[in-house]
PDB file of C-alpha atoms in Angstrom:
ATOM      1  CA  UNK A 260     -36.864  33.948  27.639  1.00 63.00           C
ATOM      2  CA  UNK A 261     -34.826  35.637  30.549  1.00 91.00           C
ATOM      3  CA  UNK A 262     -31.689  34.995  31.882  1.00 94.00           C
ATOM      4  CA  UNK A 263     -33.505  33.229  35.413  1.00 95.00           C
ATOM      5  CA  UNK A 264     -35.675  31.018  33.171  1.00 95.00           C
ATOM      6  CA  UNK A 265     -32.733  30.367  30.905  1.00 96.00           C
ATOM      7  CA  UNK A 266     -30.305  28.939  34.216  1.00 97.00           C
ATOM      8  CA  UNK A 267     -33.419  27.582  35.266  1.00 97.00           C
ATOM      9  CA  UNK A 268     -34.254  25.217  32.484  1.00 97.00           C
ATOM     10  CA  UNK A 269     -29.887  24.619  32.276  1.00 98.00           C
ATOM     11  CA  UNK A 270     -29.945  23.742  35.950  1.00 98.00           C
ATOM     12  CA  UNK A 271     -33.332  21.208  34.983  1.00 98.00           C
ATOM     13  CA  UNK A 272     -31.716  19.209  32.565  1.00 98.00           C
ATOM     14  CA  UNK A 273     -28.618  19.080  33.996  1.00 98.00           C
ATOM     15  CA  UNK A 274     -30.240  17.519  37.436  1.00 98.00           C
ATOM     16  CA  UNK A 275     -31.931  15.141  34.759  1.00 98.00           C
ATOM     17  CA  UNK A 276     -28.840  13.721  33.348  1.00 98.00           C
ATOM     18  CA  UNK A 277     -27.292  13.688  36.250  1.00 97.00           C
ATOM     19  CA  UNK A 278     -30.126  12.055  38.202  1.00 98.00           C
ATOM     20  CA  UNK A 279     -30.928   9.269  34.956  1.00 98.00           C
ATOM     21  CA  UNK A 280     -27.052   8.629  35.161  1.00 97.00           C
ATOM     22  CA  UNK A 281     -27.050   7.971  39.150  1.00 96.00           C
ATOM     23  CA  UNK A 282     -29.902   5.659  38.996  1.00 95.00           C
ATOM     24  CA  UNK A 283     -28.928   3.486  35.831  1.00 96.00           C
ATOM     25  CA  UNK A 284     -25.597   3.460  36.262  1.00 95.00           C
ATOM     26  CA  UNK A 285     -25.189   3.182  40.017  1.00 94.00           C
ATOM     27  CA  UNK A 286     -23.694  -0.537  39.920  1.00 92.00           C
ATOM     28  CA  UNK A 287     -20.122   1.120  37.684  1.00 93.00           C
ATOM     29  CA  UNK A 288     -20.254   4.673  40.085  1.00 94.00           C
ATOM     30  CA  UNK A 289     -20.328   2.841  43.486  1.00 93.00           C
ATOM     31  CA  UNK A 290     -16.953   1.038  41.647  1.00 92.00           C
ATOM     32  CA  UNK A 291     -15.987   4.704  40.511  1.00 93.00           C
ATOM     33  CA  UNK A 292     -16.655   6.200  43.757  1.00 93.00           C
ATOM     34  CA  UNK A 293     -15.331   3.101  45.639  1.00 91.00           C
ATOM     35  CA  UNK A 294     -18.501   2.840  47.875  1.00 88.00           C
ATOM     36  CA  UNK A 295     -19.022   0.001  49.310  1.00 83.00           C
ATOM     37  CA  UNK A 296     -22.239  -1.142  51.211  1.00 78.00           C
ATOM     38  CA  UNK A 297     -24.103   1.598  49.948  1.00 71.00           C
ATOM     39  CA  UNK A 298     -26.286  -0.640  46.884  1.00 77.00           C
ATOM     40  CA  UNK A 299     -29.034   2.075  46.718  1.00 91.00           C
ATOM     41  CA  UNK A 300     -27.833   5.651  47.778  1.00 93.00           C
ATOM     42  CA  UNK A 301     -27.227   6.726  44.637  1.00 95.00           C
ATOM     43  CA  UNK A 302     -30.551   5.036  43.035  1.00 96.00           C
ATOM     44  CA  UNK A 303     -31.932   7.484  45.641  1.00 96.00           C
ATOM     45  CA  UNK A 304     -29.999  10.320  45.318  1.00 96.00           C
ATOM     46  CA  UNK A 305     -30.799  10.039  41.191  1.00 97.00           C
ATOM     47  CA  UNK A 306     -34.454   9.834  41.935  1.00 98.00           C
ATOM     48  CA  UNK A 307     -34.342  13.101  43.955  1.00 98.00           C
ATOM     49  CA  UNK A 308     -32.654  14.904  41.333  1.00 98.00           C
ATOM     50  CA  UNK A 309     -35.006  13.333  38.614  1.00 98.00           C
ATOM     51  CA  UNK A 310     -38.084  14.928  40.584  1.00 98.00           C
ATOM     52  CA  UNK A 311     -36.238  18.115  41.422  1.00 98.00           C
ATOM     53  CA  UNK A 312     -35.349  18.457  37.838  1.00 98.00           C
ATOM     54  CA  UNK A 313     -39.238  18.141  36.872  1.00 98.00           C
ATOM     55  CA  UNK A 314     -40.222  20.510  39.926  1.00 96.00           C
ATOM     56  CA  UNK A 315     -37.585  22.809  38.219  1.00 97.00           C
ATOM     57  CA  UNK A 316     -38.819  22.432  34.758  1.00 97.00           C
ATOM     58  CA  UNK A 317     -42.053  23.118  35.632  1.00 96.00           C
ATOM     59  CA  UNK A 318     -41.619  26.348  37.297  1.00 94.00           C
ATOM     60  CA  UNK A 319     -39.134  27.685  34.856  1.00 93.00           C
ATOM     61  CA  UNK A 320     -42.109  26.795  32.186  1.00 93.00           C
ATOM     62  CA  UNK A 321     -44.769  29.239  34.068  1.00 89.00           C
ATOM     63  CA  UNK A 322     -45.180  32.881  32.798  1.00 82.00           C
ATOM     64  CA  UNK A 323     -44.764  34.699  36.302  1.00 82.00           C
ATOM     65  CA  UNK A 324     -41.738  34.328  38.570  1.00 83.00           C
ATOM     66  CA  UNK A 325     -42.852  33.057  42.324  1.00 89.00           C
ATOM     67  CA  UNK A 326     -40.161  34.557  44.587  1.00 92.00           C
ATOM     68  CA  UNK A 327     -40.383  31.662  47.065  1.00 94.00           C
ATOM     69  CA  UNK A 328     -39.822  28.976  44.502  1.00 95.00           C
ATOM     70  CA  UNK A 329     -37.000  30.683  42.845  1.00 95.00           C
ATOM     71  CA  UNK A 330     -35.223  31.556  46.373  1.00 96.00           C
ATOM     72  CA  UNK A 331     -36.123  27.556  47.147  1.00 96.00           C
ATOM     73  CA  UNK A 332     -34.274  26.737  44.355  1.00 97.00           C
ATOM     74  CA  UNK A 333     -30.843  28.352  44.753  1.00 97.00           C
ATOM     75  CA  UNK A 334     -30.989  27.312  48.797  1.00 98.00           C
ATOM     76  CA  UNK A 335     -31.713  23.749  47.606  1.00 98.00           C
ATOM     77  CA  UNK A 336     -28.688  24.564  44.970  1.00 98.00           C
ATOM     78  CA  UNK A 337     -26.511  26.064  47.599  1.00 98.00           C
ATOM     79  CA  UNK A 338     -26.845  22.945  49.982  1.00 98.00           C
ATOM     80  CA  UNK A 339     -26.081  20.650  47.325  1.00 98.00           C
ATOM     81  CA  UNK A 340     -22.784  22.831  46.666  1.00 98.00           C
ATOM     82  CA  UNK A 341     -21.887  23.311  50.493  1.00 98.00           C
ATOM     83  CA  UNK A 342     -22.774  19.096  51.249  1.00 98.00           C
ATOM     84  CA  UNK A 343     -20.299  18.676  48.201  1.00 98.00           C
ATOM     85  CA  UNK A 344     -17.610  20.620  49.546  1.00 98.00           C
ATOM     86  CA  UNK A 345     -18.143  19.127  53.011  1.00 98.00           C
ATOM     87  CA  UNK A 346     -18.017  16.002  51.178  1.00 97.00           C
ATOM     88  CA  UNK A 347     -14.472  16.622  49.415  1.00 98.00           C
ATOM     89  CA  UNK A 348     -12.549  18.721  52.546  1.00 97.00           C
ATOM     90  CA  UNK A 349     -13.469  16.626  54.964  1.00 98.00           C
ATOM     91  CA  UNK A 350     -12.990  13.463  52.562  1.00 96.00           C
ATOM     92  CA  UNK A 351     -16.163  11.438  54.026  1.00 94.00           C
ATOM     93  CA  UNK A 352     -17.157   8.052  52.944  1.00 90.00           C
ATOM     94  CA  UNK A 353     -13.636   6.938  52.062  1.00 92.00           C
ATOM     95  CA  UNK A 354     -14.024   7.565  48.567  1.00 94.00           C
ATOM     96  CA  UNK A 355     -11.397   7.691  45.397  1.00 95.00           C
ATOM     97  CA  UNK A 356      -9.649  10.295  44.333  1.00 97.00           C
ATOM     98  CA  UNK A 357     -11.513  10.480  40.864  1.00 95.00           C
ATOM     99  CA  UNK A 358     -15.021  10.182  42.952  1.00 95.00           C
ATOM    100  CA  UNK A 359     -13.876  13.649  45.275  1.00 97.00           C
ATOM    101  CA  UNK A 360     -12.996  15.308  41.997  1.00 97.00           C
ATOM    102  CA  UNK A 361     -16.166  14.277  40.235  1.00 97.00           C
ATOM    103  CA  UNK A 362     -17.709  15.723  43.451  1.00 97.00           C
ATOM    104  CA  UNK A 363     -16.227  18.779  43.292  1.00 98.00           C
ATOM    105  CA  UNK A 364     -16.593  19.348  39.744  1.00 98.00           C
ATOM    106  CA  UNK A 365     -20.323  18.591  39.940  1.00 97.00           C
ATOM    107  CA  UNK A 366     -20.564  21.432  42.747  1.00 98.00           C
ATOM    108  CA  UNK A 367     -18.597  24.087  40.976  1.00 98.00           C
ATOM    109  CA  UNK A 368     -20.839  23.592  37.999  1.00 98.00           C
ATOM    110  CA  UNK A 369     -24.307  23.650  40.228  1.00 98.00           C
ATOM    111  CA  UNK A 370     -22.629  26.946  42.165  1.00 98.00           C
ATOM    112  CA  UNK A 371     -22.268  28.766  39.227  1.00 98.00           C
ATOM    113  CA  UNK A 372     -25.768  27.737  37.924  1.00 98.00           C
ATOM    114  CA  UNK A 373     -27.135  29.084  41.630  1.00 98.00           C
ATOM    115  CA  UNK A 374     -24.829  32.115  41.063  1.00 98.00           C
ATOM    116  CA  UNK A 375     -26.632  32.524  37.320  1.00 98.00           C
ATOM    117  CA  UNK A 376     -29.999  32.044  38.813  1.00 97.00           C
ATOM    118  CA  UNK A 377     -29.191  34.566  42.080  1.00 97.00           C
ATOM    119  CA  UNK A 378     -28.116  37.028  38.877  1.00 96.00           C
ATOM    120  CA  UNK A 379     -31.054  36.312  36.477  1.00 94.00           C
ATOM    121  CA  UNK A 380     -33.692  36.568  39.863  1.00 94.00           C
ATOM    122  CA  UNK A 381     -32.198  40.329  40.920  1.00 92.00           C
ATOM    123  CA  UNK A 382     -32.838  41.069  37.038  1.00 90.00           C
ATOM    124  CA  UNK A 383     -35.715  39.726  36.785  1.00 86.00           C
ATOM    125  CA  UNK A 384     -37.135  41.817  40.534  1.00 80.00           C
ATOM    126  CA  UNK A 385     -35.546  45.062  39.292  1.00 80.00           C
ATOM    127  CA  UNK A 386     -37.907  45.689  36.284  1.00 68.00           C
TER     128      UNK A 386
END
């Protein structure tokens, strides 16, 4: 397997757990988070990453690499990382100190995957 399918299939299950962990346990992170009137944005939000991480499993699964999809992937990557970090500087939704770090720890993780994937997709163009 190549390095793109590799950050590819990381990046999937990662989304998955993170996207299971939003919608089950969204009752204890709006209390982590300290949102408040907000009962189903992060059911939401953990649904979208559930079917991103599928759409993302799926394609790192197939035997040729679609240059679209893969350039899709990291911009839908990158906007999660630059939303974060608009998120944390700006310190929107009035939320706690352990919710802006768990933010921002969350989007240094998913840049570096984009970074990994950005690497692995040069690679894989080159040869």
């Amino acid at each position: 397997m190549n390095e793109l399918k590799i950050y590819l299939r990381i990046n999937s299950v990662f989304s998955m757990v993170t996207g299971i962990s939003l919608a089950h346990f969204s009752g204890s992170l709006n209390n982590f988070l300290n949102l408040t009137g907000n009962g189903y944005l992060l059911d939401a939000i953990g649904l979208n990453l559930i079917i991103f991480s599928c759409f993302v499993w799926f394609f790192s699964s197939k035997r040729t690499t679609n240059n679209i999809l893969v350039n899709l992937i990291i911009l839908l990557d990158v906007a999660w990382v630059l939303g974060s970090l608009l998120i944390v500087i700006f310190q929107l939704f009035n939320l706690s100190v352990n919710g802006y770090l768990l933010i921002a720890t969350i989007a240094v993780l998913i840049g570096f995957l984009a970074y990994k994937q950005w690497n692995g997709f040069k690679k894989t163009k080159n040869t």
